[in-house]
Structure formats: structure tokens, C-alpha cells
Short mmCIF file of C-alpha atoms in Angstrom, two decimals:
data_model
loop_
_atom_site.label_atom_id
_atom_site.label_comp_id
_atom_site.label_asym_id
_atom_site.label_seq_id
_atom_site.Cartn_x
_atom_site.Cartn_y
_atom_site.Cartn_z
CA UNK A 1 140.98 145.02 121.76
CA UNK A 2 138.15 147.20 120.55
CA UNK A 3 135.69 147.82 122.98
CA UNK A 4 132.27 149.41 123.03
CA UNK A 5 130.42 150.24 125.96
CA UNK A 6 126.75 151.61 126.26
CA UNK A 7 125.74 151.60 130.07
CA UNK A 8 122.04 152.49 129.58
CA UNK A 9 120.60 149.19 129.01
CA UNK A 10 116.86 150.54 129.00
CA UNK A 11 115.59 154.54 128.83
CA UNK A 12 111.93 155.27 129.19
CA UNK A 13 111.15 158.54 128.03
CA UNK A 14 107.68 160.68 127.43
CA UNK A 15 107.28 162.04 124.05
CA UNK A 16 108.27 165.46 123.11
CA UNK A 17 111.27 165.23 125.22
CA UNK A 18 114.83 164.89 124.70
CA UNK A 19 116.75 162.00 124.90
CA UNK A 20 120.52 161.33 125.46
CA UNK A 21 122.29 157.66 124.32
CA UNK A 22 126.14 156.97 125.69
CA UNK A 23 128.64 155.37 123.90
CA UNK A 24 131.52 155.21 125.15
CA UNK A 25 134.26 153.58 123.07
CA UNK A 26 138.01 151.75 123.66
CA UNK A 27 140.45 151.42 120.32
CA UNK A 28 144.20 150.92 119.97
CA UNK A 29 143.67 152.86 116.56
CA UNK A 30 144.90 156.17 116.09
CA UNK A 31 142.61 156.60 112.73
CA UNK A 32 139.07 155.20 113.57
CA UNK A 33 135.20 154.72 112.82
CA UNK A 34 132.52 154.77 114.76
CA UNK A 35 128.80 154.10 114.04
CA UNK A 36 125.50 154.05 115.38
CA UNK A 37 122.21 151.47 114.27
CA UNK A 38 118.91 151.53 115.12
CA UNK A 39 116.84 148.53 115.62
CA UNK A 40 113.27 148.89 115.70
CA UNK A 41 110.50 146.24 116.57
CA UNK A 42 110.37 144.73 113.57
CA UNK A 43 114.22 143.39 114.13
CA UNK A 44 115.71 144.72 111.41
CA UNK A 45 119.23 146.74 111.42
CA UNK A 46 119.12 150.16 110.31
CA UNK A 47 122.43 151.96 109.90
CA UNK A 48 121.82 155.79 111.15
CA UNK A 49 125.24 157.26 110.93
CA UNK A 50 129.03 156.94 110.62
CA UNK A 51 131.90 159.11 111.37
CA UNK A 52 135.17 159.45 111.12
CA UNK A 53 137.48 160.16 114.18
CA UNK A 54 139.38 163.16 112.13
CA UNK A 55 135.90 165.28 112.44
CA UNK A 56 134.80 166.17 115.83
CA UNK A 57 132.25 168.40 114.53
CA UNK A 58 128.45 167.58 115.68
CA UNK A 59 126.85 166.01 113.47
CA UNK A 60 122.98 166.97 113.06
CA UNK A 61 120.36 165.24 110.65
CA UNK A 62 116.73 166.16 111.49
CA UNK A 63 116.07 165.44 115.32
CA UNK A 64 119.25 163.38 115.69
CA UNK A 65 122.64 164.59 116.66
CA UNK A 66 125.40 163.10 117.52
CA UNK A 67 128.50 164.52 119.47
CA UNK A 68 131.98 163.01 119.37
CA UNK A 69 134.19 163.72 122.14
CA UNK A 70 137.72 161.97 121.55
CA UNK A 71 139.04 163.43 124.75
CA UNK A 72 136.30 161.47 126.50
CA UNK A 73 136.32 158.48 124.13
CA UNK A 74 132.27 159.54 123.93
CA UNK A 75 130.16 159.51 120.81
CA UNK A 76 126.73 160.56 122.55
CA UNK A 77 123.47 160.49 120.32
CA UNK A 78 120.71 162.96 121.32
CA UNK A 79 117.27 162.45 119.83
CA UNK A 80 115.06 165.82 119.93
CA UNK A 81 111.74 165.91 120.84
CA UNK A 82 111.48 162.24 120.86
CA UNK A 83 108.19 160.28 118.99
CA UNK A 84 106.81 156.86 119.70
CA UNK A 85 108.18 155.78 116.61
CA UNK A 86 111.69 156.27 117.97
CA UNK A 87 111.43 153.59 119.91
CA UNK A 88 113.68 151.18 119.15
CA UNK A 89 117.37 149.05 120.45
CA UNK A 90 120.43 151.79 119.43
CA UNK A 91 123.69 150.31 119.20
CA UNK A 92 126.97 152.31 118.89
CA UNK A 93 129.51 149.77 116.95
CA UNK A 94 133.08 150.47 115.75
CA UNK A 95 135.56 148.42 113.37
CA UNK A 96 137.67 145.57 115.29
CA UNK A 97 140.31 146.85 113.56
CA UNK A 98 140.63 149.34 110.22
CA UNK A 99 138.39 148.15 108.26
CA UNK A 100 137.31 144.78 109.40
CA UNK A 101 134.21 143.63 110.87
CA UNK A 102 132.32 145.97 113.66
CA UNK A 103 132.41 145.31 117.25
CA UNK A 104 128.74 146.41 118.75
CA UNK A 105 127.86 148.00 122.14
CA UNK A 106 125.25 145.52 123.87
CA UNK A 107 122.58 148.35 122.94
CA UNK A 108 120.10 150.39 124.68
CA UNK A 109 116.69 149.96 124.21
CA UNK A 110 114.45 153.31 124.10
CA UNK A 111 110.90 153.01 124.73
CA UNK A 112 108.53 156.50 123.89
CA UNK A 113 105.41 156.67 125.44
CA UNK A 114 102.88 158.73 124.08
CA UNK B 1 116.61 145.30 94.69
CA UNK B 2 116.13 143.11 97.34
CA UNK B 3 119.66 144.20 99.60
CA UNK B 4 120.30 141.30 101.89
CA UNK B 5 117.71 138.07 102.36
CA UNK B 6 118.11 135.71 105.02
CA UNK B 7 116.21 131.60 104.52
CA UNK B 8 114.46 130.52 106.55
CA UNK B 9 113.24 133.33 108.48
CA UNK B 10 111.95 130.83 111.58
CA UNK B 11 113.46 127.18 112.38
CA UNK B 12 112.98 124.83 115.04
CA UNK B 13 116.14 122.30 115.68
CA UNK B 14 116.17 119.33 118.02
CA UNK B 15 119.58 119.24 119.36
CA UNK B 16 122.14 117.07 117.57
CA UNK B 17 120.14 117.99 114.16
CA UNK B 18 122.08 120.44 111.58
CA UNK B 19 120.99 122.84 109.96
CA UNK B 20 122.59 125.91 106.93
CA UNK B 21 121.54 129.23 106.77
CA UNK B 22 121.83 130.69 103.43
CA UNK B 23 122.01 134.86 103.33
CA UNK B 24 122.16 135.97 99.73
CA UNK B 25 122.71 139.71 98.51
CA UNK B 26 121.86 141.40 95.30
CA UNK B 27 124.17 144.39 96.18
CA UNK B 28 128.10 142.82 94.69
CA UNK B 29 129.53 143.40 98.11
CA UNK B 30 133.09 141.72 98.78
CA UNK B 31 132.40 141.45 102.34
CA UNK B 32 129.40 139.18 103.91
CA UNK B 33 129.17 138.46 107.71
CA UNK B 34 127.09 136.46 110.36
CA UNK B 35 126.33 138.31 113.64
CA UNK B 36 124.24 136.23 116.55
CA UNK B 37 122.25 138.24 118.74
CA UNK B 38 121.02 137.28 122.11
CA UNK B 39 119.53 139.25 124.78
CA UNK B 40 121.49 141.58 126.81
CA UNK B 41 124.10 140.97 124.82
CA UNK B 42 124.04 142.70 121.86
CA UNK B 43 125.85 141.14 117.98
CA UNK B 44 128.27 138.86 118.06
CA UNK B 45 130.37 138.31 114.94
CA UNK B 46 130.24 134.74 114.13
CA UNK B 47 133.08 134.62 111.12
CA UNK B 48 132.79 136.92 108.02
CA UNK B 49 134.30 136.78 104.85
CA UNK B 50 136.02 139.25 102.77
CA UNK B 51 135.67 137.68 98.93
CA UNK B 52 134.94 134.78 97.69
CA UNK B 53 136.15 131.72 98.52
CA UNK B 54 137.53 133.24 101.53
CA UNK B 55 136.30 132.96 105.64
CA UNK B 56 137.73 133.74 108.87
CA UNK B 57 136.40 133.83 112.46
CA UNK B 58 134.93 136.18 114.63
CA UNK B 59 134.65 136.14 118.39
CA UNK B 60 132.01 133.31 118.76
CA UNK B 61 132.55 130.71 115.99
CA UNK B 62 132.70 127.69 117.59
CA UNK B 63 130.06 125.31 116.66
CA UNK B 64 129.42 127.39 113.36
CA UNK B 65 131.33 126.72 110.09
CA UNK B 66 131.11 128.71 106.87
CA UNK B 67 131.39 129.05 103.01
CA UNK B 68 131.70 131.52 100.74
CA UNK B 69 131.32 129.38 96.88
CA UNK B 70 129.38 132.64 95.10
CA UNK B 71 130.14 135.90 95.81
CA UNK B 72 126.57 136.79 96.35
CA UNK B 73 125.86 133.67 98.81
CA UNK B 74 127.45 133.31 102.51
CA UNK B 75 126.04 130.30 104.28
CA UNK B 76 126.06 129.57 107.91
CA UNK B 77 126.02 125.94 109.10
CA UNK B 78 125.47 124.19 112.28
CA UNK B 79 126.77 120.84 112.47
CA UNK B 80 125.11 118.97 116.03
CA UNK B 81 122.55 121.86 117.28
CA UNK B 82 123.03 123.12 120.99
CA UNK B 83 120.09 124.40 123.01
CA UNK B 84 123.17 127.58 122.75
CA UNK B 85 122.82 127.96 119.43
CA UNK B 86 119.35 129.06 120.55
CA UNK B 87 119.03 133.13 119.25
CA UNK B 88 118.86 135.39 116.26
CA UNK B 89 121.04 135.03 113.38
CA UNK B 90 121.99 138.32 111.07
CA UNK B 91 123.68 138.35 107.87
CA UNK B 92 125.36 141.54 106.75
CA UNK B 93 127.54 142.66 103.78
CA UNK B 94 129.18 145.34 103.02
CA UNK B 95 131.32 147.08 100.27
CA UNK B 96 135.15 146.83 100.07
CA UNK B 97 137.29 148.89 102.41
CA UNK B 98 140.03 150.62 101.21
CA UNK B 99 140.37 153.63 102.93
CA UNK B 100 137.66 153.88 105.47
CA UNK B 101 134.93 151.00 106.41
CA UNK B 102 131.38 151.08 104.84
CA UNK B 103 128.12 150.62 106.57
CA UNK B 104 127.10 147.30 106.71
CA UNK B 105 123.48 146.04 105.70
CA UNK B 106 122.01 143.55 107.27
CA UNK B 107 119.10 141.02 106.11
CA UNK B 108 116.21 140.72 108.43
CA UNK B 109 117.11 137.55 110.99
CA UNK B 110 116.64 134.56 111.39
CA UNK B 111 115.10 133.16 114.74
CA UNK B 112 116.51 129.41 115.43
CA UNK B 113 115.31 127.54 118.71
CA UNK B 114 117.14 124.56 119.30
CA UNK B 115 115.33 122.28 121.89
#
């Protein structure tokens, strides 16, 4: 079955500096997606990215990146020069199966102090 | 456009008492889903349904039954209440998937304590 692991359950970081988030996924799929929501204090879902398993390019939007490793079954997200209002529970999430519901990671909550 | 809405946003159950859950979306999204989400361990999919008129289950749906009459409306019923059934309900929808799954937004939560 699909899996999603994050092992970071809580990061505390100091703002201005960078911040690393594992995912690290399991699929029987040979095609796949994989995507990554943020939920901030307010408790809604916010979807931040999705990507296709074809492109192992980096992806980069602002101060995120995210880098998808299919040897390592890894798609890390890096936030840059991290802000207070970054603080928020990420969660990495791929489809069960094609294109049916997601499975999510448990999450990893990122606190920012300023 | 309001995307996805959840009612109520807050409920408090005594157990045995039922309850429904209604999530509407303003989007025309086939797909509609119900996620629980309780601390530590992230969102469960409850059951989700891919058109209307049509449900299946997800990996925590006993307890939980579903219906899918309008294709804008996906409600969420509890039966008898558990103390369990204590956590945060999400709805979510999402376009059709042909090719490659969509992102899937999701309607602010509902908090239920059962006591």
C-alpha cells in the first residue's frame, strides 16, 4: 500500500534561517504524484505544490523548494530564510492509487520564532 | 465563490446521539471526500465519492456512513456517537482525474466532541 512517512514530528527554527521538511514516500506505482499542504493556525488546508514523478527537476517558487529524489523515494521541502508566518503543520500526501484519494504523512509541525 | 463550506463549524455530541455533516462546494467537482484528523496522526480518509450518487470507503469508515444525492453536497453521518469520533472533520473535493490527480480543496473543519 501507499505509504507516506515524515519523521520530523516538530522543528523549531529561528527566523531568517533555513529549514529542511522529509518526506519520504512508499508506492507500488510506477507513474506517481506526490504533494505537499500547508496547514497554518487557523486549520485550514492549503495545497502548496504537486509533482509528477516523470520530473525530477527542483522545483523553486519564492522561498520554497522542493527536491525529488526517486532513487531515495525523498521529496524534501526546504523553506529559505524562514518567517514567523511560516509556521504552520506541512504534510507530504500522495494518491492511494492513480488517481484516487491521497494518503497523508502524519505532518510536521514548524514553529518560527522571531 | 465560496470553494468548499463545511456546517456546523463546532458541535458537541453526547454519545449514542447522531449527528450529519453537510460539506457543500460551489466549484462542480466530481470528486468530494471526508478526511478526520486527530493529533499525531495526521488525515484519515473516511470514504469519498467520485460522482454523484456514488460512495466508497476509505481507511477509517466504520461508524461513518455517507451520501452523495447532489453533486455539489457530500454529507457525513454518525449514527450512535463514540467519545472516538471525538476530532476534526475535513471535507475536500476535487476535479476529475483522467490523466493525473488534481489538488484537492478542502473546507475549513469541523471540530466534533463527543462526550
Amino acid at each position: 500500500a501507499q505509504k507516506v512517512t515524515q519523521a520530523q514530528t516538530e522543528i523549531s527554527v529561528v527566523e531568517k534561517e533555513d529549514v529542511t521538511l522529509d518526506c519520504v514516500y512508499e508506492t507500488r506505482d510506477t507513474t506517481y504524484y506526490l504533494f505537499w499542504y500547508k496547514q497554518p493556525p487557523s486549520g485550514e488546508l492549503v495545497f502548496l505544490i504537486r509533482r509528477n514523478s516523470f520530473d525530477e527537476q527542483n522545483e523553486i517558487s519564492g522561498r520554497y523548494s522542493w527536491n525529488f529524489q526517486k532513487s531515495t523515494s525523498s521529496f524534501n521541502f526546504t523553506i529559505t530564510a524562514s518567517q514567523v508566518v511560516d509556521s504552520a503543520v506541512y504534510f507530504c500526501a500522495l494518491p492511494n492509487s492513480g488517481n484516487t484519494p491521497l494518503v497523508f504523512g502524519k505532518g510536521t509541525r514548524l514553529s518560527v520564532i522571531a | 465563490n465560496a470553494g468548499v463550506t463545511q456546517t456546523p463549524k463546532f458541535r458537541v455530541l453526547k454519545t449514542g446521539q447522531s449527528m450529519t455533516l453537510l460539506c457543500a462546494q460551489d466549484m462542480n467537482h466530481e470528486y468530494m471526500y471526508w478526511y478526520r484528523q486527530d493529533p499525531g496522526m495526521g488525515l484519515r480518509l473516511i470514504h469519498y465519492s467520485v460522482g454523484e450518487g456514488t460512495t466508497a470507503k476509505g481507511e477509517v469508515p466504520d461508524g461513518y456512513n455517507v451520501s452523495r444525492l447532489k453533486k455539489q453536497n457530500f454529507l457525513l453521518g454518525l449514527e450512535s456517537a463514540a467519545p472516538s469520533q471525538t476530532s476534526v472533520y475535513f471535507c475536500a473535493s476535487s476535479t476529475r482525474a483522467y490523466l493525473a490527480p488534481y489538488e484537492q480543496y478542502f473546507g475549513p473543519g469541523t471540530r466534533l466532541t463527543v462526550t
